[in-house]
Amino acid sequence: MSSRTGHHTCQGLRLERLVEEITGEGGTAVGAYEVSPTAAVHCATKFAVRAISEGLRQESAGDIRVTLVSPGVTESELADHISDPRAREAMKSYRAVALPASAIAEAIAYAISQPSQVDVNEIVVRPTASAQ
């Protein structure tokens, strides 16, 4: 195996692992664009996913389309699993304007439905009533 072939193999393995990681993560969130008190580590992981996605887009040289979907507050069971009563109440208040998952699905469908020469790089989807 030549070093160039080895490089491409490593890139392929890295890409495969990255896709697994991003798929497992579900993309990112608006935390990739702003930092809030008590959420610095959460936001750091979102910033990282954003940077990795941009690097992947550049490294793929147009061979794949890369879209980063960053949802704002979205309906989920998250608040049901918070053990601290104050944090649980704060999360319920925060989620009062949550989007349904279908809104995020529609944004993803939009990106996927574009012609092959169009790469929608980033989509931020927020509730209109959200402060964040």
C-alpha positions as a Python dict, from the first residue, in 0.01 Angstrom:
ca = {
    (1, 'M'): (0, 0, 0),
    (2, 'S'): (141, 340, -95),
    (3, 'S'): (144, 624, 155),
    (4, 'R'): (-119, 802, -56),
    (5, 'T'): (-348, 498, -44),
    (6, 'G'): (-286, 473, 330),
    (7, 'H'): (-376, 839, 367),
    (8, 'H'): (-704, 789, 181),
    (9, 'T'): (-778, 478, 387),
    (10, 'C'): (-722, 674, 707),
    (11, 'Q'): (-937, 958, 578),
    (12, 'G'): (-1208, 708, 488),
    (13, 'L'): (-1196, 551, 832),
    (14, 'R'): (-1194, 894, 993),
    (15, 'L'): (-1490, 999, 778),
    (16, 'E'): (-1680, 679, 866),
    (17, 'R'): (-1618, 735, 1237),
    (18, 'L'): (-1707, 1104, 1207),
    (19, 'V'): (-2036, 1023, 1038),
    (20, 'E'): (-2111, 777, 1319),
    (21, 'E'): (-2028, 1040, 1580),
    (22, 'I'): (-2229, 1316, 1416),
    (23, 'T'): (-2521, 1084, 1354),
    (24, 'G'): (-2511, 975, 1716),
    (25, 'E'): (-2497, 1336, 1826),
    (26, 'G'): (-2781, 1439, 1599),
    (27, 'G'): (-2589, 1737, 1464),
    (28, 'T'): (-2549, 2029, 1699),
    (29, 'A'): (-2763, 2295, 1860),
    (30, 'V'): (-2774, 2671, 1887),
    (31, 'G'): (-2506, 2621, 2153),
    (32, 'A'): (-2265, 2611, 1859),
    (33, 'Y'): (-2329, 2982, 1811),
    (34, 'E'): (-2354, 3113, 2166),
    (35, 'V'): (-2236, 3027, 2516),
    (36, 'S'): (-2460, 3053, 2819),
    (37, 'P'): (-2384, 3030, 3191),
    (38, 'T'): (-2372, 2673, 3327),
    (39, 'A'): (-2359, 2534, 2973),
    (40, 'A'): (-1998, 2599, 2872),
    (41, 'V'): (-1905, 2232, 2824),
    (42, 'H'): (-2228, 2162, 2634),
    (43, 'C'): (-2160, 2461, 2409),
    (44, 'A'): (-1798, 2355, 2359),
    (45, 'T'): (-1910, 2019, 2221),
    (46, 'K'): (-2145, 2199, 1982),
    (47, 'F'): (-1868, 2434, 1868),
    (48, 'A'): (-1653, 2125, 1805),
    (49, 'V'): (-1918, 1954, 1593),
    (50, 'R'): (-1953, 2276, 1392),
    (51, 'A'): (-1575, 2295, 1332),
    (52, 'I'): (-1550, 1925, 1242),
    (53, 'S'): (-1840, 1960, 999),
    (54, 'E'): (-1673, 2255, 826),
    (55, 'G'): (-1344, 2066, 809),
    (56, 'L'): (-1520, 1764, 663),
    (57, 'R'): (-1687, 1984, 401),
    (58, 'Q'): (-1352, 2130, 300),
    (59, 'E'): (-1166, 1797, 303),
    (60, 'S'): (-1428, 1621, 93),
    (61, 'A'): (-1358, 1863, -194),
    (62, 'G'): (-1718, 1845, -312),
    (63, 'D'): (-1743, 1465, -302),
    (64, 'I'): (-2005, 1481, -29),
    (65, 'R'): (-2247, 1746, 88),
    (66, 'V'): (-2221, 1843, 453),
    (67, 'T'): (-2510, 2009, 632),
    (68, 'L'): (-2499, 2108, 997),
    (69, 'V'): (-2847, 2132, 1147),
    (70, 'S'): (-2858, 2335, 1468),
    (71, 'P'): (-3198, 2320, 1634),
    (72, 'G'): (-3305, 2559, 1902),
    (73, 'V'): (-3530, 2438, 2179),
    (74, 'T'): (-3708, 2126, 2056),
    (75, 'E'): (-3963, 1899, 2220),
    (76, 'S'): (-3796, 1606, 2395),
    (77, 'E'): (-3803, 1402, 2712),
    (78, 'L'): (-3491, 1578, 2847),
    (79, 'A'): (-3672, 1767, 3124),
    (80, 'D'): (-3819, 1440, 3254),
    (81, 'H'): (-3470, 1311, 3336),
    (82, 'I'): (-3337, 1610, 3532),
    (83, 'S'): (-3313, 1521, 3901),
    (84, 'D'): (-3252, 1871, 4041),
    (85, 'P'): (-3599, 2027, 4103),
    (86, 'R'): (-3486, 2385, 4024),
    (87, 'A'): (-3313, 2282, 3704),
    (88, 'R'): (-3614, 2070, 3603),
    (89, 'E'): (-3849, 2368, 3649),
    (90, 'A'): (-3613, 2599, 3459),
    (91, 'M'): (-3600, 2350, 3173),
    (92, 'K'): (-3982, 2327, 3163),
    (93, 'S'): (-3999, 2705, 3139),
    (94, 'Y'): (-3729, 2711, 2870),
    (95, 'R'): (-3915, 2444, 2671),
    (96, 'A'): (-4248, 2630, 2678),
    (97, 'V'): (-4185, 2747, 2320),
    (98, 'A'): (-4027, 2422, 2197),
    (99, 'L'): (-4054, 2322, 1832),
    (100, 'P'): (-4190, 1982, 1736),
    (101, 'A'): (-3937, 1737, 1593),
    (102, 'S'): (-4122, 1760, 1261),
    (103, 'A'): (-3996, 2119, 1218),
    (104, 'I'): (-3638, 1994, 1232),
    (105, 'A'): (-3722, 1707, 998),
    (106, 'E'): (-3860, 1955, 744),
    (107, 'A'): (-3537, 2159, 760),
    (108, 'I'): (-3335, 1843, 696),
    (109, 'A'): (-3565, 1747, 408),
    (110, 'Y'): (-3507, 2093, 259),
    (111, 'A'): (-3129, 2049, 266),
    (112, 'I'): (-3146, 1699, 118),
    (113, 'S'): (-3386, 1802, -158),
    (114, 'Q'): (-3148, 2058, -310),
    (115, 'P'): (-2984, 1987, -647),
    (116, 'S'): (-2657, 1794, -623),
    (117, 'Q'): (-2448, 2105, -694),
    (118, 'V'): (-2605, 2286, -396),
    (119, 'D'): (-2466, 2230, -47),
    (120, 'V'): (-2671, 2384, 232),
    (121, 'N'): (-2391, 2410, 488),
    (122, 'E'): (-2574, 2527, 798),
    (123, 'I'): (-2934, 2552, 909),
    (124, 'V'): (-3029, 2710, 1241),
    (125, 'V'): (-3391, 2637, 1333),
    (126, 'R'): (-3536, 2826, 1627),
    (127, 'P'): (-3884, 2890, 1758),
    (128, 'T'): (-3990, 3243, 1666),
    (129, 'A'): (-4067, 3310, 2036),
    (130, 'S'): (-3726, 3187, 2156),
    (131, 'A'): (-3484, 3428, 2318),
    (132, 'Q'): (-3195, 3198, 2229),
}
